[in-house]
mmCIF file of C-alpha atoms and ligand atoms in Angstrom:
data_model
loop_
_atom_site.group_PDB
_atom_site.id
_atom_site.type_symbol
_atom_site.label_atom_id
_atom_site.label_comp_id
_atom_site.label_asym_id
_atom_site.label_seq_id
_atom_site.Cartn_x
_atom_site.Cartn_y
_atom_site.Cartn_z
ATOM 1 C CA MET A 468 83.432 104.349 121.960
ATOM 2 C CA THR A 469 87.140 103.768 121.480
ATOM 3 C CA GLU A 470 88.624 105.545 118.489
ATOM 4 C CA ILE A 471 90.073 103.251 115.834
ATOM 5 C CA GLU A 472 93.545 104.317 114.703
ATOM 6 C CA GLY A 473 95.653 103.074 111.841
ATOM 7 C CA LEU A 474 99.016 102.416 113.525
ATOM 8 C CA PRO A 475 99.755 98.679 113.852
ATOM 9 C CA SER A 476 99.937 98.970 117.650
ATOM 10 C CA ASP A 477 96.398 100.385 117.673
ATOM 11 C CA VAL A 478 94.991 97.837 115.222
ATOM 12 C CA PHE A 479 92.946 94.845 116.343
ATOM 13 C CA ILE A 480 91.491 92.370 113.891
ATOM 14 C CA LEU A 481 88.749 89.896 114.754
ATOM 15 C CA VAL A 482 89.407 86.669 112.845
ATOM 16 C CA ILE A 483 86.498 84.240 112.399
ATOM 17 C CA PRO A 484 87.703 80.934 110.878
ATOM 18 C CA PHE A 485 85.518 78.174 109.428
ATOM 19 C CA TYR A 486 84.808 77.023 112.961
ATOM 20 C CA VAL A 487 83.334 80.044 114.728
ATOM 21 C CA ASP A 488 84.518 78.777 118.128
ATOM 22 C CA LYS A 489 88.140 79.200 116.958
ATOM 23 C CA SER A 490 87.690 82.985 116.596
ATOM 24 C CA TYR A 491 90.499 85.201 117.848
ATOM 25 C CA LEU A 492 91.575 88.809 118.146
ATOM 26 C CA GLN A 493 94.944 89.606 116.523
ATOM 27 C CA SER A 494 96.879 92.794 117.247
ATOM 28 C CA GLY A 495 98.402 94.601 114.269
ATOM 29 C CA ASP A 496 101.877 94.738 115.822
ATOM 30 C CA GLY A 497 101.847 91.002 116.537
ATOM 31 C CA SER A 498 102.116 91.476 120.309
ATOM 32 C CA SER A 499 98.880 89.697 121.158
ATOM 33 C CA GLN A 500 96.541 87.006 119.938
ATOM 34 C CA ILE A 501 93.640 86.077 122.203
ATOM 35 C CA SER A 502 90.488 84.002 121.894
ATOM 36 C CA ALA A 503 87.250 85.795 121.097
ATOM 37 C CA THR A 504 83.782 84.430 121.760
ATOM 38 C CA ILE A 505 81.445 84.727 118.788
ATOM 39 C CA ASN A 506 78.004 83.135 118.814
ATOM 40 C CA ALA A 507 76.438 81.686 115.689
ATOM 41 C CA PRO A 508 73.585 79.302 114.835
ATOM 42 C CA GLU A 509 76.123 76.623 113.820
ATOM 43 C CA ASN A 510 79.828 76.216 114.455
ATOM 44 C CA ASN A 511 80.604 75.989 110.701
ATOM 45 C CA TYR A 512 78.622 79.160 110.019
ATOM 46 C CA ALA A 513 81.547 81.062 108.447
ATOM 47 C CA ASP A 514 82.841 78.079 106.429
ATOM 48 C CA TYR A 515 83.352 79.259 102.827
ATOM 49 C CA ALA A 516 81.281 82.383 103.519
ATOM 50 C CA ALA A 517 82.265 85.644 101.802
ATOM 51 C CA TYR A 518 82.185 88.822 103.856
ATOM 52 C CA ALA A 519 81.926 92.597 103.493
ATOM 53 C CA LEU A 520 81.064 95.665 105.542
ATOM 54 C CA VAL A 521 77.700 97.320 104.893
ATOM 55 C CA ASN A 522 77.157 100.593 106.751
ATOM 56 C CA GLY A 523 80.030 99.704 109.072
ATOM 57 C CA LYS A 524 78.563 96.313 110.021
ATOM 58 C CA LEU A 525 80.207 92.999 109.159
ATOM 59 C CA HIS A 526 78.015 90.758 106.999
ATOM 60 C CA ILE A 527 78.712 87.231 105.778
ATOM 61 C CA PHE A 528 77.194 85.722 102.643
ATOM 62 C CA GLY A 529 76.488 82.151 101.554
ATOM 63 C CA GLY A 530 78.913 79.360 102.374
ATOM 64 C CA ASP A 531 78.793 75.706 103.251
ATOM 65 C CA SER A 532 76.226 75.822 106.067
ATOM 66 C CA ASP A 533 73.578 77.598 103.939
ATOM 67 C CA SER A 534 74.436 78.851 100.466
ATOM 68 C CA LYS A 535 71.847 81.659 100.463
ATOM 69 C CA LYS A 536 72.200 82.991 103.992
ATOM 70 C CA ILE A 537 73.051 86.568 104.920
ATOM 71 C CA ALA A 538 74.109 87.170 108.517
ATOM 72 C CA ARG A 539 75.214 90.292 110.366
ATOM 73 C CA LEU A 540 77.578 90.551 113.329
ATOM 74 C CA ASP A 541 75.785 92.407 116.129
ATOM 75 C CA ASP A 542 77.722 92.658 119.369
ATOM 76 C CA CYS A 543 79.278 89.189 119.467
ATOM 77 C CA THR A 544 76.642 87.235 117.584
ATOM 78 C CA LEU A 545 76.223 86.356 113.916
ATOM 79 C CA ASN A 546 72.491 86.896 113.411
ATOM 80 C CA GLU A 547 70.854 85.443 110.330
ATOM 81 C CA LEU A 548 68.720 87.967 108.438
ATOM 82 C CA THR A 549 65.396 87.115 106.817
ATOM 83 C CA VAL A 550 66.622 88.548 103.497
ATOM 84 C CA ARG A 551 68.534 85.938 101.420
ATOM 85 C CA LEU A 552 70.850 85.861 98.447
ATOM 86 C CA ASN A 553 69.161 85.448 95.063
ATOM 87 C CA GLU A 554 71.667 82.800 93.997
ATOM 88 C CA GLU A 555 73.049 79.814 95.893
ATOM 89 C CA ARG A 556 76.710 80.576 96.602
ATOM 90 C CA GLU A 557 78.312 77.696 98.397
ATOM 91 C CA ILE A 558 82.034 78.080 97.717
ATOM 92 C CA GLY A 559 84.413 80.183 95.619
ATOM 93 C CA HIS A 560 82.227 83.330 95.604
ATOM 94 C CA ALA A 561 83.343 86.823 96.683
ATOM 95 C CA ALA A 562 81.887 89.901 98.358
ATOM 96 C CA LEU A 563 83.013 93.549 98.353
ATOM 97 C CA SER A 564 81.850 96.799 99.983
ATOM 98 C CA ILE A 565 80.798 99.278 97.317
ATOM 99 C CA GLU A 566 79.310 102.762 97.061
ATOM 100 C CA ASN A 567 81.318 104.071 99.975
ATOM 101 C CA GLY A 568 80.440 101.146 102.202
ATOM 102 C CA THR A 569 76.666 101.473 101.904
ATOM 103 C CA LYS A 570 76.218 98.278 99.870
ATOM 104 C CA ALA A 571 77.889 94.948 99.160
ATOM 105 C CA LEU A 572 78.404 93.296 95.789
ATOM 106 C CA ILE A 573 78.309 89.483 95.891
ATOM 107 C CA CYS A 574 79.374 87.520 92.810
ATOM 108 C CA PHE A 575 80.429 84.179 91.342
ATOM 109 C CA GLY A 576 80.943 80.923 93.211
ATOM 110 C CA TRP A 577 79.678 77.412 92.792
ATOM 111 C CA SER A 578 76.598 75.465 93.772
ATOM 112 C CA ARG A 579 75.886 72.676 91.264
ATOM 113 C CA GLU A 580 77.300 74.998 88.567
ATOM 114 C CA TYR A 581 79.790 77.881 88.281
ATOM 115 C CA HIS A 582 78.122 81.282 88.435
ATOM 116 C CA ARG A 583 78.983 84.427 86.502
ATOM 117 C CA THR A 584 76.114 86.214 88.275
ATOM 118 C CA CYS A 585 76.238 89.122 90.722
ATOM 119 C CA GLU A 586 73.868 90.746 93.188
ATOM 120 C CA VAL A 587 73.862 93.874 95.336
ATOM 121 C CA PHE A 588 72.819 93.892 99.002
ATOM 122 C CA ASP A 589 71.966 97.251 100.607
ATOM 123 C CA GLY A 590 71.387 96.131 104.187
ATOM 124 C CA SER A 591 67.796 95.044 103.627
ATOM 125 C CA THR A 592 67.271 93.761 100.075
ATOM 126 C CA THR A 593 69.202 91.907 97.375
ATOM 127 C CA VAL A 594 68.955 92.925 93.713
ATOM 128 C CA SER A 595 70.549 91.099 90.783
ATOM 129 C CA THR A 596 72.964 93.068 88.628
ATOM 130 C CA PHE A 597 75.170 92.445 85.565
ATOM 131 C CA SER A 598 76.767 89.019 85.123
ATOM 132 C CA ALA A 599 80.454 88.950 84.250
ATOM 133 C CA ASP A 600 81.585 87.792 80.800
ATOM 134 C CA SER A 601 83.770 85.017 82.280
ATOM 135 C CA THR A 602 83.564 82.781 85.311
ATOM 136 C CA HIS A 603 85.684 83.902 88.262
ATOM 137 C CA TYR A 604 85.520 80.933 90.633
ATOM 138 C CA TYR A 605 87.963 81.923 93.402
ATOM 139 C CA GLY A 606 88.793 85.024 91.333
ATOM 140 C CA GLY A 607 87.881 87.362 94.207
ATOM 141 C CA LEU A 608 86.660 90.955 94.122
ATOM 142 C CA GLY A 609 88.572 94.190 94.789
ATOM 143 C CA LEU A 610 88.273 97.846 93.818
ATOM 144 C CA TYR A 611 90.325 99.140 90.872
ATOM 145 C CA LYS A 612 89.722 102.820 90.083
ATOM 146 C CA ASN A 613 86.758 102.573 92.442
ATOM 147 C CA GLN A 614 85.132 99.803 90.358
ATOM 148 C CA PRO A 615 84.657 96.163 91.432
ATOM 149 C CA THR A 616 87.162 93.948 89.640
ATOM 150 C CA SER A 617 87.828 90.204 89.487
ATOM 151 C CA VAL A 618 90.853 88.282 88.210
ATOM 152 C CA GLY A 619 91.319 84.695 87.037
ATOM 153 C CA CYS A 620 89.389 81.515 87.759
ATOM 154 C CA TRP A 621 90.277 78.235 89.490
ATOM 155 C CA SER A 622 87.954 76.105 87.329
ATOM 156 C CA GLU A 623 88.410 77.680 83.850
ATOM 157 C CA ARG A 624 92.102 78.366 84.531
ATOM 158 C CA HIS A 625 92.052 81.642 82.569
ATOM 159 C CA GLN A 626 93.978 84.896 83.206
ATOM 160 C CA LYS A 627 91.160 87.307 82.507
ATOM 161 C CA ALA A 628 90.513 90.433 84.541
ATOM 162 C CA GLU A 629 87.290 92.404 84.194
ATOM 163 C CA THR A 630 85.719 95.389 85.907
ATOM 164 C CA LEU A 631 82.120 96.429 86.631
ATOM 165 C CA SER A 632 80.891 99.924 85.734
ATOM 166 C CA ALA A 633 77.355 101.334 85.666
ATOM 167 C CA THR A 634 76.847 99.747 82.231
ATOM 168 C CA GLY A 635 78.296 96.266 82.822
ATOM 169 C CA TRP A 636 81.578 94.360 82.884
ATOM 170 C CA THR A 637 84.505 95.270 80.617
ATOM 171 C CA ALA A 638 87.849 93.560 80.085
ATOM 172 C CA LEU A 639 91.072 94.717 81.734
ATOM 173 C CA PRO A 640 94.556 93.440 80.833
ATOM 174 C CA ASP A 641 95.065 89.732 81.517
ATOM 175 C CA HIS A 642 97.065 88.862 84.604
ATOM 176 C CA PRO A 643 100.514 87.493 83.631
ATOM 177 C CA LYS A 644 99.698 84.208 85.428
ATOM 178 C CA ARG A 645 96.762 81.785 85.250
ATOM 179 C CA ILE A 646 95.966 82.913 88.754
ATOM 180 C CA SER A 647 93.177 82.235 91.298
ATOM 181 C CA VAL A 648 92.580 81.792 95.040
ATOM 182 C CA HIS A 649 94.526 85.040 95.641
ATOM 183 C CA SER A 650 93.435 88.049 97.702
ATOM 184 C CA LEU A 651 92.557 91.377 96.040
ATOM 185 C CA VAL A 652 92.953 94.738 97.801
ATOM 186 C CA GLY A 653 92.155 98.152 96.321
ATOM 187 C CA LEU A 654 94.438 100.970 97.424
ATOM 188 C CA GLU A 655 93.225 104.529 98.002
ATOM 189 C CA ASN A 656 95.322 105.581 95.039
ATOM 190 C CA GLN A 657 93.032 103.573 92.760
ATOM 191 C CA SER A 658 95.380 100.691 92.004
ATOM 192 C CA LEU A 659 94.558 97.049 92.757
ATOM 193 C CA LEU A 660 96.860 94.607 94.518
ATOM 194 C CA LEU A 661 96.791 90.835 94.027
ATOM 195 C CA ILE A 662 98.447 88.828 96.796
ATOM 196 C CA GLY A 663 99.442 85.143 96.728
ATOM 197 C CA GLY A 664 97.254 82.618 94.926
ATOM 198 C CA ARG A 665 97.631 79.483 92.828
ATOM 199 C CA ASP A 666 99.078 79.474 89.337
ATOM 200 C CA TRP A 667 97.801 77.000 86.743
ATOM 201 C CA GLY A 668 100.857 77.892 84.624
ATOM 202 C CA ASN A 669 102.841 76.155 87.366
ATOM 203 C CA ASP A 670 100.616 73.098 88.023
ATOM 204 C CA GLY A 671 98.462 75.075 90.462
ATOM 205 C CA GLY A 672 101.420 75.752 92.748
ATOM 206 C CA PHE A 673 101.058 78.665 95.128
ATOM 207 C CA GLN A 674 102.933 81.869 94.511
ATOM 208 C CA SER A 675 104.540 84.559 96.650
ATOM 209 C CA GLY A 676 104.136 87.489 94.273
ATOM 210 C CA ILE A 677 102.508 90.781 95.245
ATOM 211 C CA TRP A 678 101.129 92.239 91.999
ATOM 212 C CA GLN A 679 99.759 95.678 91.226
ATOM 213 C CA LEU A 680 97.340 96.694 88.482
ATOM 214 C CA LYS A 681 97.972 100.383 87.902
ATOM 215 C CA ASP A 682 97.382 102.517 84.778
ATOM 216 C CA GLU A 683 96.156 99.329 82.994
ATOM 217 C CA ASN A 684 99.426 97.472 83.611
ATOM 218 C CA TRP A 685 100.228 94.496 85.841
ATOM 219 C CA ASN A 686 103.584 94.645 87.637
ATOM 220 C CA GLN A 687 105.036 92.586 90.423
ATOM 221 C CA ILE A 688 105.930 95.043 93.195
ATOM 222 C CA GLY A 689 107.105 92.653 95.892
ATOM 223 C CA GLU A 690 107.091 89.238 97.432
ATOM 224 C CA LEU A 691 105.467 87.596 100.428
ATOM 225 C CA LEU A 692 107.921 86.073 102.900
ATOM 226 C CA GLN A 693 105.860 82.878 102.653
ATOM 227 C CA ALA A 694 104.029 81.923 99.451
ATOM 228 C CA ASP A 695 100.387 81.184 100.149
ATOM 229 C CA TYR A 696 96.818 81.030 98.816
ATOM 230 C CA TYR A 697 93.304 80.646 100.216
ATOM 231 C CA GLY A 698 94.003 83.514 102.635
ATOM 232 C CA SER A 699 92.207 86.738 103.537
ATOM 233 C CA ALA A 700 93.494 90.323 103.515
ATOM 234 C CA ILE A 701 92.418 93.600 105.125
ATOM 235 C CA TYR A 702 93.795 97.121 104.544
ATOM 236 C CA ILE A 703 94.030 99.301 107.655
ATOM 237 C CA GLY A 704 96.014 102.533 108.038
ATOM 238 C CA ARG A 705 98.919 102.041 105.634
ATOM 239 C CA SER A 706 99.223 98.276 106.109
ATOM 240 C CA ILE A 707 97.680 95.201 104.533
ATOM 241 C CA TYR A 708 97.330 92.231 106.872
ATOM 242 C CA TYR A 709 97.356 88.911 105.016
ATOM 243 C CA PHE A 710 96.229 85.812 106.923
ATOM 244 C CA GLY A 711 97.655 82.760 105.154
ATOM 245 C CA TYR A 712 96.268 79.258 105.006
ATOM 246 C CA THR A 713 98.991 76.765 104.215
ATOM 247 C CA SER A 714 101.879 78.565 105.940
ATOM 248 C CA LYS A 715 99.485 79.872 108.648
ATOM 249 C CA ALA A 716 101.669 83.022 108.543
ATOM 250 C CA ILE A 717 100.117 86.399 109.292
ATOM 251 C CA GLN A 718 102.087 88.822 107.127
ATOM 252 C CA ARG A 719 101.940 92.620 107.222
ATOM 253 C CA LEU A 720 102.668 94.647 104.095
ATOM 254 C CA ASP A 721 103.585 98.224 105.030
ATOM 255 C CA PHE A 722 103.127 101.128 102.628
ATOM 256 C CA ASN A 723 104.192 104.770 102.896
ATOM 257 C CA GLU A 724 102.027 107.868 102.446
ATOM 258 C CA THR A 725 102.164 107.598 98.665
ATOM 259 C CA GLU A 726 101.190 103.932 98.926
ATOM 260 C CA ASP A 727 104.474 102.463 97.760
ATOM 261 C CA LEU A 728 105.285 99.078 99.337
ATOM 262 C CA GLN A 729 108.061 99.500 101.904
ATOM 263 C CA ASN A 730 108.309 96.245 103.825
ATOM 264 C CA VAL A 731 106.797 92.800 104.412
ATOM 265 C CA ALA A 732 106.975 91.311 107.915
ATOM 266 C CA GLN A 733 105.561 88.217 109.542
ATOM 267 C CA ILE A 734 103.748 89.298 112.713
ATOM 268 C CA GLY A 735 102.510 85.894 113.850
ATOM 269 C CA ASN A 736 100.781 82.707 112.840
ATOM 270 C CA GLN A 737 97.192 81.632 112.677
ATOM 271 C CA PRO A 738 96.525 78.972 115.336
ATOM 272 C CA GLY A 739 95.493 76.517 112.596
ATOM 273 C CA ASN A 740 95.237 76.111 108.803
ATOM 274 C CA TYR A 741 92.300 78.483 108.661
ATOM 275 C CA TYR A 742 91.358 79.137 105.017
ATOM 276 C CA LEU A 743 89.453 82.249 103.961
ATOM 277 C CA PRO A 744 88.989 83.602 107.490
ATOM 278 C CA VAL A 745 86.463 86.418 107.971
ATOM 279 C CA LEU A 746 88.349 89.589 109.035
ATOM 280 C CA PHE A 747 86.923 92.605 110.843
ATOM 281 C CA GLN A 748 88.750 95.622 112.274
ATOM 282 C CA THR A 749 87.646 96.278 115.820
ATOM 283 C CA VAL A 750 88.765 97.384 119.304
ATOM 284 C CA SER A 751 91.193 95.711 121.698
ATOM 285 C CA ASP A 752 88.592 94.163 124.016
ATOM 286 C CA TYR A 753 86.013 93.028 121.442
ATOM 287 C CA CYS A 754 84.152 89.837 122.427
ATOM 288 C CA ILE A 755 86.972 88.500 124.588
HETATM 289 C C1 NAG B 1143 81.835 108.236 102.446
HETATM 290 O O1 NAG B 1143 81.658 107.938 103.815
HETATM 291 C C2 NAG B 1143 82.433 108.731 104.700
HETATM 292 C C3 NAG B 1143 82.282 108.203 106.094
HETATM 293 O O2 NAG B 1143 80.976 107.753 106.362
HETATM 294 C C4 NAG B 1143 82.017 110.182 104.553
HETATM 295 O O3 NAG B 1143 82.783 111.001 105.409
HETATM 296 C C5 NAG B 1143 82.219 110.610 103.098
HETATM 297 O O4 NAG B 1143 81.747 111.910 102.921
HETATM 298 C C6 NAG B 1143 81.480 109.679 102.143
HETATM 299 N N1 NAG B 1143 81.831 109.994 100.773
HETATM 300 C C7 NAG B 1143 80.951 110.020 99.789
HETATM 301 C C8 NAG B 1143 81.488 110.327 98.432
HETATM 302 O O5 NAG B 1143 79.760 109.805 99.964
HETATM 303 C C1 NAG B 1144 107.381 106.157 99.285
HETATM 304 O O1 NAG B 1144 108.306 105.208 98.804
HETATM 305 C C2 NAG B 1144 108.703 105.437 97.449
HETATM 306 C C3 NAG B 1144 109.581 104.261 97.004
HETATM 307 O O2 NAG B 1144 109.940 103.409 98.028
HETATM 308 C C4 NAG B 1144 109.412 106.755 97.346
HETATM 309 O O3 NAG B 1144 109.808 106.986 96.012
HETATM 310 C C5 NAG B 1144 108.452 107.843 97.827
HETATM 311 O O4 NAG B 1144 109.115 109.091 97.815
HETATM 312 C C6 NAG B 1144 107.989 107.541 99.230
HETATM 313 N N1 NAG B 1144 107.005 108.523 99.636
HETATM 314 C C7 NAG B 1144 107.096 109.208 100.756
HETATM 315 C C8 NAG B 1144 106.006 110.168 101.031
HETATM 316 O O5 NAG B 1144 108.002 109.033 101.546
HETATM 317 C C1 NAG B 1145 98.462 109.067 95.903
HETATM 318 O O1 NAG B 1145 99.239 109.573 94.853
HETATM 319 C C2 NAG B 1145 99.509 110.965 94.898
HETATM 320 C C3 NAG B 1145 100.313 111.351 93.682
HETATM 321 O O2 NAG B 1145 100.873 110.266 93.056
HETATM 322 C C4 NAG B 1145 100.201 111.321 96.198
HETATM 323 O O3 NAG B 1145 100.399 112.725 96.296
HETATM 324 C C5 NAG B 1145 99.353 110.817 97.376
HETATM 325 O O4 NAG B 1145 100.016 111.106 98.577
HETATM 326 C C6 NAG B 1145 99.154 109.319 97.205
HETATM 327 N N1 NAG B 1145 98.593 108.683 98.372
HETATM 328 C C7 NAG B 1145 97.306 108.716 98.761
HETATM 329 C C8 NAG B 1145 96.985 107.930 99.961
HETATM 330 O O5 NAG B 1145 96.447 109.345 98.201
#
């Protein structure tokens, strides 16, 4: 097996858009972008699906094709599991690896109504857990101080952040904007980054800010080169790769050893306006 390194030139990201047959492999230094062949029961299998790693394997949850499905990427095929989500989660839900990657937390979303509910998937079963106090439709999930955290809501247009501990959800400081449809990324140093998104304080316009929640304070620490929303982000080595929807831009945010933001660069473009693509770090010749 090829060793996976963190330097951009050694990074390869499998991108699965809403149409699985548009999948591609993107290099972290921007030098290559090639088609990848992923098999799935339906071509729209990843449309509006949330995704997370469980025991190193990519899993996708819910979505437009089947709001309760759970599927796992084995070799180059998305295989549907017999275990299903407890709740229908068609769009606007989120998933996050928890407990050191051994489980996934899946929360929120819409299917006939907006859900505040959450469930935990351990690779074979799904168990319901605490519901959040507020809705977080397109509020996302990311780790803050090693606890799952969500921010804002596209439907309720609030600014609330809350975090899940062993005893339930508790409030964190409001985000300065009425934000949603952003991407959340937890850093190793326990802070949470919020990238892009739409701002109901500005008629739902999309924003370029890179925000950090650290020591219970929100601060803007930088700016995307291209404002965007509806994207996906992955943290590898000391870089976050953000795959944008409206600009199509693939932007790389580089951090130093102490996880301070150093630079933002555009390393390429998505081949289409691919919203919420599924991202998976892999090797240079995966499924090509
Ligand atoms: C988390 O997983 C990694 C890699 O599998 C392992 O090396 C580490 O010891 C684990 N940490 C905890 C706290 O379980
Ligand atoms: C990282 O960058 C910050 C600010 O840009 C700087 O203060 C810090 O010393 C840097 N850390 C290292 C290890 O270079
Ligand atoms: C985290 O922060 C500490 C102190 O602020 C620093 O020494 C360390 O290098 C930082 N980075 C990581 C990745 O832990």
